[in-house]
Every structure is written in structure tokens, then in C-alpha cells.
Coordinates of C-alpha atoms in Angstrom, one line a residue:
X59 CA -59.7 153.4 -40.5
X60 CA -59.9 151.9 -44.0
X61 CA -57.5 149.0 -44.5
X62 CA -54.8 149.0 -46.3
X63 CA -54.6 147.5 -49.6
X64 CA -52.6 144.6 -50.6
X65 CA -51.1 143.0 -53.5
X66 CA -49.0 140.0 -54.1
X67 CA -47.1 139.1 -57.8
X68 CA -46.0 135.8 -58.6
X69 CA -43.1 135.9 -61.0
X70 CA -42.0 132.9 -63.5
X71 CA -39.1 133.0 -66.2
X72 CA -36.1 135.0 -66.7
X73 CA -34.2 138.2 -65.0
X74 CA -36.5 140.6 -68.0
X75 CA -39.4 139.2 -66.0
X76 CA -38.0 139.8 -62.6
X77 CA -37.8 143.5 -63.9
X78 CA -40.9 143.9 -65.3
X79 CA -42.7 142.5 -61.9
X80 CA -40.8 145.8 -60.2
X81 CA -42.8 147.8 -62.7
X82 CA -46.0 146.3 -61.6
X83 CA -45.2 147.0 -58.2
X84 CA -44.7 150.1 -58.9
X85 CA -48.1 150.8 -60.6
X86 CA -49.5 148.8 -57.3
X87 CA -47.7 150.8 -54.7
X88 CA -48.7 154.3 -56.7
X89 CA -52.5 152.9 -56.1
X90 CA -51.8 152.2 -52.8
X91 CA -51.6 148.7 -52.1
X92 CA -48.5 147.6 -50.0
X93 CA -47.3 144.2 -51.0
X94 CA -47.8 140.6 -48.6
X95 CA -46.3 137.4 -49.3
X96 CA -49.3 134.9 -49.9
X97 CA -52.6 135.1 -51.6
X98 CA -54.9 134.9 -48.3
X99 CA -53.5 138.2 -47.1
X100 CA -53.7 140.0 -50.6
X101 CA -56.4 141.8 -52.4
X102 CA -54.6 141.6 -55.5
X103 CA -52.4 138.9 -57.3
X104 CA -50.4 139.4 -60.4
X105 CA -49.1 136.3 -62.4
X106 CA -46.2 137.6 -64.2
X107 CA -45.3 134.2 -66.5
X108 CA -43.6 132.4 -68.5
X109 CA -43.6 130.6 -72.2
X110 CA -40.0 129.2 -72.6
X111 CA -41.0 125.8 -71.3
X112 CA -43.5 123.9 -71.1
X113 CA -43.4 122.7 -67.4
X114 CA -43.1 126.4 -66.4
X115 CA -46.7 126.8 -68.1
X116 CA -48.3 124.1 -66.3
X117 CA -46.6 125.5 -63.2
X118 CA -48.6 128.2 -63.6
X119 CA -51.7 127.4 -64.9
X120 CA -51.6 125.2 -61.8
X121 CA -51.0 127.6 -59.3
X122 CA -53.9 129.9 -61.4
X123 CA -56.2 126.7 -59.8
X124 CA -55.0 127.0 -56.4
X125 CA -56.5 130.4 -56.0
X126 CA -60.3 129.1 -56.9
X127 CA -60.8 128.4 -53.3
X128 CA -59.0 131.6 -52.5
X129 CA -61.2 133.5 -54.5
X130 CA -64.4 131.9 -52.6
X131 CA -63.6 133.1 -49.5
X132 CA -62.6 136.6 -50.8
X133 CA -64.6 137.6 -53.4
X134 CA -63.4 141.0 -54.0
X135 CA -59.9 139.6 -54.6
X136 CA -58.5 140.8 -58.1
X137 CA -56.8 138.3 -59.7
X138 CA -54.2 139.2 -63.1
X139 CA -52.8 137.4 -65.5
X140 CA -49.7 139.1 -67.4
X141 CA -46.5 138.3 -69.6
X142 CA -45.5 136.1 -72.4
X143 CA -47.6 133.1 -72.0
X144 CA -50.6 135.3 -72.0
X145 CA -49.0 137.0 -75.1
X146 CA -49.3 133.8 -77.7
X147 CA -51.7 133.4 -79.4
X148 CA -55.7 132.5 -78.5
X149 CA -54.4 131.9 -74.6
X150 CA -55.6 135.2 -72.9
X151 CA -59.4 134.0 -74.2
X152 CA -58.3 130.0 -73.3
X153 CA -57.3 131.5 -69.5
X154 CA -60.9 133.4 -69.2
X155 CA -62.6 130.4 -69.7
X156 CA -60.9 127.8 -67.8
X157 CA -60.1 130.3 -65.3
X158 CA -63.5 132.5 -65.1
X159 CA -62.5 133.6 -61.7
X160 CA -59.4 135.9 -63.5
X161 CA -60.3 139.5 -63.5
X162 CA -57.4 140.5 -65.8
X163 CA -55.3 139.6 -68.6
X164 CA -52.5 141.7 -70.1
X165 CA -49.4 140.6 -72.8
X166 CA -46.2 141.4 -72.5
X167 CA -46.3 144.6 -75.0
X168 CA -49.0 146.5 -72.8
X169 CA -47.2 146.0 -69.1
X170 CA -47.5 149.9 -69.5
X171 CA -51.2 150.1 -69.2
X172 CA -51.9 148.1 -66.2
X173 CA -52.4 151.1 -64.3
X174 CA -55.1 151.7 -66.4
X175 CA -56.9 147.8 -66.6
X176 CA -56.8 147.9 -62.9
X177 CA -58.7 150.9 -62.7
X178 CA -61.2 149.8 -65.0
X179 CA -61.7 146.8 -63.1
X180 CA -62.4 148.3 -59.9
X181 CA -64.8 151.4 -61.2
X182 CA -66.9 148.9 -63.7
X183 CA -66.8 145.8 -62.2
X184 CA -66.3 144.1 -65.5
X185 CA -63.3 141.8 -66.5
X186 CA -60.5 143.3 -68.8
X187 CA -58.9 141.1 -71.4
X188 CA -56.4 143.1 -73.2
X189 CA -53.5 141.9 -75.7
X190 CA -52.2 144.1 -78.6
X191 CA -49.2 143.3 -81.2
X192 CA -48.0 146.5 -80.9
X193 CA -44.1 146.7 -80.2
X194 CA -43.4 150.4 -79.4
X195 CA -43.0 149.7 -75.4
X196 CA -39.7 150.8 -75.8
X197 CA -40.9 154.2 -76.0
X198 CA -43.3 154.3 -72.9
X199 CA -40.3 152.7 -71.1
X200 CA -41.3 155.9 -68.1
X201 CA -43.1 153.7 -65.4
X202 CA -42.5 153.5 -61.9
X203 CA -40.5 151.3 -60.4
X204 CA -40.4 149.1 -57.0
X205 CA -37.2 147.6 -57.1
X206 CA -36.1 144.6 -54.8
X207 CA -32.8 143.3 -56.3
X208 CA -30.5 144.4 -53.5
X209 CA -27.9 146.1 -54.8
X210 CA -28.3 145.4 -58.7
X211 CA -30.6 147.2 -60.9
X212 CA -31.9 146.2 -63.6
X213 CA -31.8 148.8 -67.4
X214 CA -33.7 147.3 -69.9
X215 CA -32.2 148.6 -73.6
X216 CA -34.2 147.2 -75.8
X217 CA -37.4 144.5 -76.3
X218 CA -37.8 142.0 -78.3
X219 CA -36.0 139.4 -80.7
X220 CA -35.1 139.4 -84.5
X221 CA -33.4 135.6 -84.4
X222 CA -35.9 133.2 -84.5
X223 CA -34.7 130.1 -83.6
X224 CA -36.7 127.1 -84.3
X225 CA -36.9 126.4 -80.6
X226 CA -37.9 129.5 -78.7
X227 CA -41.0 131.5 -78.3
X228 CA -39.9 134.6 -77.6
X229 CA -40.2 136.2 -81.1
X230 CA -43.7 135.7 -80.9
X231 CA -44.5 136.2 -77.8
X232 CA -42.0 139.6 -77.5
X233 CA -42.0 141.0 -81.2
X234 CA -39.4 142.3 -82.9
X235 CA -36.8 144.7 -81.7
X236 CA -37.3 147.6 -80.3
X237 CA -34.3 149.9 -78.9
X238 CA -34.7 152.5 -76.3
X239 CA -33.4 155.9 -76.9
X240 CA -29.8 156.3 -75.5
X241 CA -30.3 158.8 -73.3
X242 CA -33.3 157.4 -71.6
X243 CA -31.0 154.7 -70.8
X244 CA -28.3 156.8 -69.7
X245 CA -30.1 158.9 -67.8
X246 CA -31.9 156.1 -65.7
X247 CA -28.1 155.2 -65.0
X248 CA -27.4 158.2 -64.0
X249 CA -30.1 158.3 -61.7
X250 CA -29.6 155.0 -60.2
X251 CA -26.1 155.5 -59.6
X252 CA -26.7 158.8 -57.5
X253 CA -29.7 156.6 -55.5
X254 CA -26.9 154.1 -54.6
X255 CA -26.9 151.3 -56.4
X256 CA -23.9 149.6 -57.1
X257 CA -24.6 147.2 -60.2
X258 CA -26.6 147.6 -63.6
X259 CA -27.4 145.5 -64.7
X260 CA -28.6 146.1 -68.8
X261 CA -31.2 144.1 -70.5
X262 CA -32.2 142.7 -73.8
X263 CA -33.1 139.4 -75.5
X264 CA -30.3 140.2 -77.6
X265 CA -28.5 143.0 -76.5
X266 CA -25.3 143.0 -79.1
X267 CA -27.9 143.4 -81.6
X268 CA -28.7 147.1 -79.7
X269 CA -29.6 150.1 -82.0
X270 CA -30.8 153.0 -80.5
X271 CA -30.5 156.6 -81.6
X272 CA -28.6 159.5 -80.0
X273 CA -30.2 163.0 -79.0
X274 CA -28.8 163.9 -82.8
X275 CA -30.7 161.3 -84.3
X276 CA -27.2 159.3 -84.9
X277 CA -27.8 155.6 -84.6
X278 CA -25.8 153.8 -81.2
X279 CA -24.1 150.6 -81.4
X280 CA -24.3 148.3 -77.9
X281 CA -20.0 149.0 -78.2
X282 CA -20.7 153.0 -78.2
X283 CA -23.8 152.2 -75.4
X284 CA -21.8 149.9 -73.1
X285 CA -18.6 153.1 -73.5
X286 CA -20.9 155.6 -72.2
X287 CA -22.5 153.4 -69.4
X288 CA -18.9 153.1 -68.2
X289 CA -18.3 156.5 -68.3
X290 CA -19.6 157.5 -64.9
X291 CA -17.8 158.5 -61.8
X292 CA -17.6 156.5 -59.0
X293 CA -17.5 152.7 -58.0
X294 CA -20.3 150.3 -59.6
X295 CA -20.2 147.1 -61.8
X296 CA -22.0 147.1 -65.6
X297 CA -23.4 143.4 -66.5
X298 CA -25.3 142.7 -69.6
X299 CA -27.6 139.7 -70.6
X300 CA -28.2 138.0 -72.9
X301 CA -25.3 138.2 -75.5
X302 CA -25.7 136.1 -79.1
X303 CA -22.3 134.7 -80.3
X304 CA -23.1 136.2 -84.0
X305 CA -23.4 139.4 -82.7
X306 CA -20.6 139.7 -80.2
X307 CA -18.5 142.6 -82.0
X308 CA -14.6 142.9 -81.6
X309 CA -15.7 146.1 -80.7
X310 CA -17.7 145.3 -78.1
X311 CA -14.8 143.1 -76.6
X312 CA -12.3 146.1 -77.1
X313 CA -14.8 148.2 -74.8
X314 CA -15.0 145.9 -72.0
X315 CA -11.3 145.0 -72.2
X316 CA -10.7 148.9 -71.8
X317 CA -13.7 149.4 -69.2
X318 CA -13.5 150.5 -65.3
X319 CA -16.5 149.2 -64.6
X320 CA -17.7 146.4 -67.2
X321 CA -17.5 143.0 -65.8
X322 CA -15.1 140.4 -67.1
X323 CA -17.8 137.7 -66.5
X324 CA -19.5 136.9 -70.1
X325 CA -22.9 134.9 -70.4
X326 CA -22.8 133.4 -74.0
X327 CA -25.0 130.6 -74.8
X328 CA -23.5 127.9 -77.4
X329 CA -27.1 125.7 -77.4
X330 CA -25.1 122.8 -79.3
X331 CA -21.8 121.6 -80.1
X332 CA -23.2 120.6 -83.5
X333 CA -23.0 122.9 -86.7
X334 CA -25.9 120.2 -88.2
X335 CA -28.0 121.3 -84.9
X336 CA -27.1 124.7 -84.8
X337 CA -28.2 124.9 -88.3
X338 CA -31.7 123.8 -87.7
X339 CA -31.8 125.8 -84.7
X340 CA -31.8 128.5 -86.7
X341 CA -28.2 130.2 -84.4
X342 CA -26.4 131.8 -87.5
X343 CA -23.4 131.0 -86.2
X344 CA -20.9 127.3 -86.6
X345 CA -18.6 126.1 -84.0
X346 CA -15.5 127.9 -85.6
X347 CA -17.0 130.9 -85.3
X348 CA -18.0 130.3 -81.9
X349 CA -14.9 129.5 -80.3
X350 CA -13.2 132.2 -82.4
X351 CA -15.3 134.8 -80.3
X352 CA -14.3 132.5 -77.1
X353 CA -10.4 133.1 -78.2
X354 CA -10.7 136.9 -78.7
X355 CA -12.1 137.3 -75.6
X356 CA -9.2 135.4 -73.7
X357 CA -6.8 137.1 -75.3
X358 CA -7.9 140.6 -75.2
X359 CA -9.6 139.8 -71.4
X360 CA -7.4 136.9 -69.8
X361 CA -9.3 136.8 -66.6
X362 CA -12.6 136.6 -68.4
X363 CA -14.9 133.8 -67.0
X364 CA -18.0 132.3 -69.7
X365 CA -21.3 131.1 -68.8
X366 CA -23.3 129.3 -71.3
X367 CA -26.8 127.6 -71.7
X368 CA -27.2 124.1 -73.8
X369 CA -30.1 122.5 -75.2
X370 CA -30.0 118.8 -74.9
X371 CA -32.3 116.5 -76.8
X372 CA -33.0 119.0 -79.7
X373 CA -34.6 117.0 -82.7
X374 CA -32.1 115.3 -84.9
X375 CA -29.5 115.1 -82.4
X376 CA -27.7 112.0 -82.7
X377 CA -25.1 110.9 -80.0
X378 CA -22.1 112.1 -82.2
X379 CA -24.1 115.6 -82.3
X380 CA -24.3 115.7 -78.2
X381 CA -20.3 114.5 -78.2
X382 CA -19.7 117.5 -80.0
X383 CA -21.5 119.4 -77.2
X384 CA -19.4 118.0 -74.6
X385 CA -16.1 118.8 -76.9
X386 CA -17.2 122.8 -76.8
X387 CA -18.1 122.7 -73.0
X388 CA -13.9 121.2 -72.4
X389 CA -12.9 123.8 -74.9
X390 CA -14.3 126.4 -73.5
X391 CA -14.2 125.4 -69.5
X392 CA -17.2 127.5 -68.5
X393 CA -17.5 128.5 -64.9
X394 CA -21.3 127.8 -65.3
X395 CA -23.5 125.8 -67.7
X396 CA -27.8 125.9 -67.8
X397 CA -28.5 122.8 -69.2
X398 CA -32.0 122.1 -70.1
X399 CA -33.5 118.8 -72.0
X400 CA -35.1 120.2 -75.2
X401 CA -39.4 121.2 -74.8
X402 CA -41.1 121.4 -77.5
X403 CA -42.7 125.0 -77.4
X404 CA -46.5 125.9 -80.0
X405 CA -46.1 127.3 -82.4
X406 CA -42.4 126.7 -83.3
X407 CA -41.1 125.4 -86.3
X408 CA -38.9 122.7 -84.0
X409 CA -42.3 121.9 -82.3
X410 CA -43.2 119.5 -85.4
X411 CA -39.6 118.7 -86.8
X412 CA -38.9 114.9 -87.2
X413 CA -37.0 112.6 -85.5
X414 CA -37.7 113.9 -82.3
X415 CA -35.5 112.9 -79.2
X416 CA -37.1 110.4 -76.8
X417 CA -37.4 111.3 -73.3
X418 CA -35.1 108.3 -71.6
X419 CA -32.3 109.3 -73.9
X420 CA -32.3 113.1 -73.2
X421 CA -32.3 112.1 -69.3
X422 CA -29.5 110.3 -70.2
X423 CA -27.7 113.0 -72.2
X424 CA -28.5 115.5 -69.9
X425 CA -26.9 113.6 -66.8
X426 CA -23.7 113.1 -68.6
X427 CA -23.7 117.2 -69.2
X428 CA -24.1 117.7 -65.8
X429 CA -21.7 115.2 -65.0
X430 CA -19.0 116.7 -66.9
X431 CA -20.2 120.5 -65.9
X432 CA -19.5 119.5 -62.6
X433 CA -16.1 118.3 -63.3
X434 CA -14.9 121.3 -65.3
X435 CA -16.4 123.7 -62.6
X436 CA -14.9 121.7 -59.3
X437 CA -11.5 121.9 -60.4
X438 CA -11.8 125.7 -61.9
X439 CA -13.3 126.3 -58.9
X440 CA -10.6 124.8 -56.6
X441 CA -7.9 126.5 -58.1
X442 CA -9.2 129.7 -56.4
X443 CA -8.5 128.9 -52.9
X444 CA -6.2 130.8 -51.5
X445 CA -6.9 133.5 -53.8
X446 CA -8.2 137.4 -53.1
X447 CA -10.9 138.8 -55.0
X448 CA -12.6 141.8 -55.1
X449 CA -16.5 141.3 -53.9
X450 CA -19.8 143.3 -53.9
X451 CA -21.3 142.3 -51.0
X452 CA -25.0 142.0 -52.2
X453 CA -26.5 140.3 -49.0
X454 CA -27.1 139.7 -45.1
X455 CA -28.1 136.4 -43.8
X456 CA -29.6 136.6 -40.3
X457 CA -30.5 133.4 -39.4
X458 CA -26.6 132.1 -41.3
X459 CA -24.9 134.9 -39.9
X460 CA -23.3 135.5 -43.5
X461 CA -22.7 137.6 -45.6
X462 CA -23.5 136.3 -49.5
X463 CA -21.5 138.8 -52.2
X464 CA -20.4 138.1 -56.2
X465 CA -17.2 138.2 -57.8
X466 CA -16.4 140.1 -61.0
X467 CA -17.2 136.8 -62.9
X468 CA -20.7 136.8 -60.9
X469 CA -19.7 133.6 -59.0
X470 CA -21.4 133.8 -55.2
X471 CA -18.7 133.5 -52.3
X472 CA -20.4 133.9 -48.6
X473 CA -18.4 135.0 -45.3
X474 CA -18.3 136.5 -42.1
X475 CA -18.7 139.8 -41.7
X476 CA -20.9 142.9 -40.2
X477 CA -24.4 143.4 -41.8
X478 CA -23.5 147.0 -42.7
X479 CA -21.0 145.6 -45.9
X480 CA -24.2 145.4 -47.6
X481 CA -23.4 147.5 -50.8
X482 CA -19.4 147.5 -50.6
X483 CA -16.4 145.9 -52.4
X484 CA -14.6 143.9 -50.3
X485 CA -11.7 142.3 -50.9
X486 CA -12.4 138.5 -49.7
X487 CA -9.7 135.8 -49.7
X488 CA -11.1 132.2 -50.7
X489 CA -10.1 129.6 -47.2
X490 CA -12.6 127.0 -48.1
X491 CA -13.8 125.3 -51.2
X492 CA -16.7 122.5 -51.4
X493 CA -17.6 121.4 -54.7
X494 CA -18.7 124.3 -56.5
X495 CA -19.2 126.6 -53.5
X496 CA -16.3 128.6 -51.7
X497 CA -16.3 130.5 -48.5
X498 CA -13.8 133.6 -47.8
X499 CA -12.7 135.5 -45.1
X500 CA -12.5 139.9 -45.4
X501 CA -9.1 140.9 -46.0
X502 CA -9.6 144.4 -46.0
X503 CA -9.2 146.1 -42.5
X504 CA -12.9 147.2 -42.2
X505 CA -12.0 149.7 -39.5
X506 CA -10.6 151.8 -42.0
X507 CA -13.4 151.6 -44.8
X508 CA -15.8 154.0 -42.3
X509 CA -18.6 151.3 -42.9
X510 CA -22.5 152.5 -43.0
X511 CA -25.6 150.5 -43.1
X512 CA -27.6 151.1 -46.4
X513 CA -31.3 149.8 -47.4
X514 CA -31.8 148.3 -50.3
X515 CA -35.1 146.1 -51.2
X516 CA -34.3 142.0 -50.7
X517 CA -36.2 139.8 -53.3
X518 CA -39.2 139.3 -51.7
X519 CA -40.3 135.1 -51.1
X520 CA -44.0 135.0 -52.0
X521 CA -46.0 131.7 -52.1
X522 CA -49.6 130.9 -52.8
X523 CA -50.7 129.6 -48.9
X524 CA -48.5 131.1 -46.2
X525 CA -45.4 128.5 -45.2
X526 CA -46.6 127.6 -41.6
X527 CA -49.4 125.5 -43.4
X528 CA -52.4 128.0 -41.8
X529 CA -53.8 128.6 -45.1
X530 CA -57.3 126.8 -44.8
X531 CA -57.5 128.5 -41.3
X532 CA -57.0 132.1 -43.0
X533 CA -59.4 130.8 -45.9
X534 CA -62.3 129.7 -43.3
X535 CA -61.7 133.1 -41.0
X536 CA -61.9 135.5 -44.2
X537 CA -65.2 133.4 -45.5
X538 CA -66.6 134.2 -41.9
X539 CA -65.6 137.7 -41.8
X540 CA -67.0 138.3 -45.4
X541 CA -70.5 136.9 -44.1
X542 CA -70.4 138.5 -40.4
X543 CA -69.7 142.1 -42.9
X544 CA -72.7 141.0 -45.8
X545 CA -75.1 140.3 -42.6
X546 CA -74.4 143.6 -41.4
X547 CA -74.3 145.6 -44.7
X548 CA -77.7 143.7 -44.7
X549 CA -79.3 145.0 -41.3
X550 CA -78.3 148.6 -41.9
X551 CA -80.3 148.6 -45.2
X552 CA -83.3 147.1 -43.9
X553 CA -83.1 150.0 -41.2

């Protein structure tokens, strides 16, 4: 019996990445490989990576190394190199020839054709390096897909990114915007809702800046998309990510205001306090404009909760700059911050802007962020015990006997409860808060709710060498079994 094929995919960056690594496990699983969780057990591995920073490239090109030995003992592994860091410029020909051992290596606008470079690979023999400019992906959006985010699914609307800000990479390494066809996206709703899902999740680098077309041709604001995703029967949650604060419409907060399903939870990154930094960092917005969105969306949506990113350390931010950062985080209370210290990413204009930010002094100005996120979310989140909220329950923990579910504002509460609540709201009452972090109680009566188990595909935790440390011992048994099989291939020709 011939044995079956495996693949594992090693996935860096953001939740459009997450996505796109269920596509490729899609085109794996319709060429029958089944997937494992480290590289000595696969045949093929997939990096899926990332450009935004650069300690996330040298993550990868690190982990890239670890398979040399791998790839030794085995090989007829098939090893693939994908996403935006193979996108930029000159780095699929730098990864051939530091890596020589990589079989494959894709960009981020031909995901689509993997199916085909794979097959190439195995029928010729010959490495595929393959990275084209061209944006229309949004229009071969059709591919299979192996999802494994529980209970969420993830819609992409739209590729891409018009902004440019002097900071990010994603322009170049994405293109410009592209908008799916509405009904494509409504239609893969549709579908996902009648499967069983209970959250969509919709994607875009920008997605207030969405423009598709209707089936009369008539262009589709984000607004007019988000009205129609809400329009379905049944119970489910709509999230969105990522949302630009010069593109947040009135409209848009009119729609979600009025929704069912849309959730009151709004990610919308500020980067800087500073008008002077958010003017070099290319935003197109200023603080008053910023925290006039923030006050339309309290009043219109009073139980609204805002998540934000900042950049600390850009270049040219002085301490008064950074005080203005921790003036809009008070203002605006968020119930989570990313903070990040400012990396200089090729090929951007901030890459080679004076009066660049030493590295003590954004350590320092990013400790103080965190210091004072903390603060703002401890107290926001104390002031929810006692409290009942509704909850999708999203996950079982065996070995924890908990469950783990997210309120409306995407905030994680965990609790006791049967496994089969998997994929239900719940209404949980908050009895314990540490920090940050609150446990609930049910306080539904769950006899009543008729309660059945449902499968939905867990994230799956993948590492290089297995976890028990047996790697070498795997490594040195495959090198064996690969001789004992060339000796014998050997013998039956000389027959």
C-alpha cells in the first residue's frame, strides 16, 4: 500500500496570511497529501511568510536553515517558499541561492497557481521560481479551501493597499487594490453560513476603502457590502479587519449601529498621537479627525469597544511626539493596544528618513506604552465583573477542562462548561477577573438549549522538529530507511 502523502505549512504574519495558508491546504489536500505537524514527518513544507518586520524575516529565513539537515535525510522532501517576503523585490532569486535546497518559490499575487508549481515540480524534477506583478487575484478568488479557525471563517473582500505609508511594505509587496465582485463574496457567506459557521470574518488591508461592483455592474461601497452581509437569517457574528480612520464612513457606522449581526468591537489603528508623525507616515488623517471618528462611534454605538495598533520609535519622534501618543491612548481607553518599536522595512521611504530613533530609547518608550495599556485595560476590564455577556464559545480545552469563547468586543473569557458548546452563544456572567483576563460561569440553563456536538477544524500547532525533542532520532531512522530502499532499488536492477 502506497503511503500517504504529507504536508506541513508554516505560517508567519497576519490573519490574511492565516487565510491564505487554508487555501494552500486546500490545493495540498486536493493532491492528496494529509497534513502532520513537523517537518520529519512531512513530504512537503510550505513557508507562508512575512515582510512587516524585520525580526519576522530573519525568523524565517532561519527556520528555512533548520530544514538543510532535514532535507539530507529525505531527499524527496519538497520544500516552498510563498507570500510577501518572497514578493519584494530580487528575494525569490536571493532565497534560491542561499537556500539551494528550496524547490519552490511563489509571491503573494500567484497563491492561485500553486496547484500548478507543485505539479511541475514533481513531473520535471526541476525547481520552479515564479513571481509576477500581476494584481487580478481577486478575480481567481475560486480555490479550495481547508479551513481550521474553529468557528470563524475568514472572507477576503479585496487585496491590496492604495495608502502607502512611509513605514509599511505591503503596497509593494500586495499591489494595489483589487475588490472582489459582491456576489462572490456574498455567496461564499451564504455558503459558509449553511456549513455552520458562526463568525465571518471579512478581510482587506483596507477594507473601508472596498469597491466592488454588483451583478449590474453598479459600484458597492464597504457600507452597502457590510448591509448585505448582515442581511442573512439566522445567528452568526460579522467582524472586519483592518479599518483606516480616513476611510471610516458615517455610513459605515450607521450600518453597524443598525446591524443584527455586525460586531460592536472596532479595530482602528492610530500609529501616533502626533499630527507631525502622522504626517510623515504618510496616514492622511490628524488627531482631530481621529478622535472625531472615535466620538461618532460612541455616540451612535455606546457599547462599542476600540482596538488599536501604535508605532513607537518612528523617525523624528521626539518625547513630546510619544506624549501625544499616550494622550490619544487615555482618550480613547482602548480595550487592547499592539504596540510595536518602529523596524525599518527595504525599500520604504521611512527606511532612510533622518533622525532615526535609537534603540534604548524606543525600549524605553515602548515600556511606558505598555505600562499605561495595562492600566487602562485592568480597570476597563474590572469593571465587568459581575456582568453577563453574550459569548460564542469558539473552543474546548481538554487538558484545562475549559471552555475559551469571545465577547461581542472579541475579548476572550474562559469557563466551565460541556465540550458540545463549541459553536453556541452563551450567555456567561464574569465571577473572576485577574489583570486583563476574566473567567465566567454559564448562565443560561443548558438543559434547555438541546446542546449538540459540532466539528469544526482547531488551528493546527506545527513546529519544525517534533516537541518531545526526537527529531535527530526521526532524521537518523529516515537517512537509514532512504539507504536500506536505494540498496534495494539497486539489487532489483542488477537482477
Amino acid at each position: 500500500m502506497e503511503k500517504s502523502k504529507k504536508y506541513l505549512i508554516l505560517t508567519y504574519g497576519c490573519q490574511m496570511n492565516v487565510h491564505e495558508s487554508e487555501k494552500l491546504a486546500g490545493i495540498l489536500e486536493s493532491n492528496g497529501y494529509t497534513h502532520c505537524t513537523d517537518a520529519t514527518n512531512a513530504d512537503i513544507v510550505v513557508f507562508n511568510t512575512c515582510a512587516i518586520r524585520e525580526n519576522a524575516e530573519e525568523k524565517i529565513f532561519g527556520n528555512i536553515g533548520e530544514l538543510k539537515n532535514i532535507k539530507l535525510a529525505k531527499p524527496d522532501m519538497i520544500i516552498a517558499v510563498g507570500g510577501c517576503m518572497s514578493q519584494q523585490k530580487n528575494y525569490a532569486d536571493e532565497i534560491m541561492q542561499k537556500y539551494p535546497y528550496v524547490d519552490i518559490v511563489f509571491g503573494t499575487h500567484n497563491l492561485a497557481d500553486f496547484d500548478n508549481f507543485l505539479k511541475k515540480r514533481i513531473s520535471t524534477g526541476k525547481k520552479v521560481s515564479e513571481i509576477t506583478e500581476d494584481e487580478t487575484i481577486a478575480l481567481r478568488d475560486q480555490m479550495l479551501i481547508s479551513r481550521t479557525s474553529g468557528v470563524n471563517a475568514w472572507v477576503n473582500i479585496m487585496y491590496g493597499c492604495n495608502n502607502f505609508c512611509t513605514y509599511c511594505i505591503v503596497p509593494y509587496v500586495r499591489g494595489r487594490e483589487v475588490s472582489r465582485p459582491e456576489q462572490d463574496i456574498l455567496n461564499e457567506v451564504k455558503k459558509l453560513l449553511s456549513e455552520g459557521y458562526k463568525q465571518i470574518t471579512l478581510l482587506g488591508q483596507n477594507v473601508n476603502s472596498y469597491k466592488g461592483i454588483d451583478e449590474n455592474g453598479n459600484t458597492v461601497s464597504f457600507a452597502k457590502l457590510l448591509s448585505d452581509v448582515d442581511g442573512f437569517d439566522g445567528k452568526y457574528r460579522v467582524r472586519f479587519m483592518t479599518s483606516h480612520p480616513k476611510d471610516l464612513s458615517s455610513e459605515t457606522i450607521d450600518v453597524i449601529a443598525k446591524s443584527k449581526h455586525i460586531c460592536h468591537g472596532i479595530h482602528l489603528p492610530v500609529q501616533s498621537g502626533s499630527d507631525k508623525i502622522l504626517k510623515t507616515m504618510n496616514r492622511h488623517y490628524d488627531i482631530e479627525r481621529y478622535k472625531k471618528v472615535v466620538n461618532e462611534i460612541r455616540e451612535k454605538i455606546p457599547d462599542s469597544e476600540l482596538t488599536t495598533d501604535i508605532i513607537v520609535g518612528f523617525p523624528g519622534e521626539t518625547e513630546e511626539d510619544f506624549e501625544k501618543t499616550l494622550e490619544v491612548m487615555r482618550f480613547a481607553k482602548y480595550m487592547q493596544i499592539f504596540g510595536f518599536n518602529y523596524s525599518k522595512r527595504k525599500g520604504t521611504p521611512a527606511e532612510v528618513m533622518p533622525n532615526q530613533v535609537d534603540y534604548k530609547t524606543k525600549q524605553e518608550r515602548l515600556s511606558r506604552l505598555l505600562n499605561l495599556k495595562n492600566e487602562i485595560i485592568y480597570k476597563k476590564t474590572a469593571e465587568m465583573l459581575g456582568k453577563t455577556y453574550e459569548v460564542l464559545v469558539e473552543s474546548y480545552d481538554e487538558n484545562k477542562d475549559l471552555l475559551f469563547g469571545s465577547l461581542d468586543s472579541g475579548k476572550t473569557i474562559s469557563f466551565k462548561g460541556p465540550k458540545n458548546c463549541v459553536g453556541e452563544f452563551l450567555n456567561v456572567r464574569v465571577k473572576e477577573v485577574r489583570k486583563s483576563v476574566i473567567y465566567g460561569e454559564i448562565a443560561d440553563d443548558l438543559e434547555t438549549l438541546n446542546l449538540t456536538e459540532k466539528t469544526f477544524k482547531q488551528p493546527i500547532q506545527v513546529s519544525i522538529l517534533p516537541k518531545d525533542g526526537s527529531g535527530m532520532k526521526i532524521l537518523r531512522q529516515n537517512k537509514e530507511n532512504k539507504r536500506l530502499e536505494d540498496n534495494e532499488k539497486s539489487k532489483a536492477k542488477n537482477k
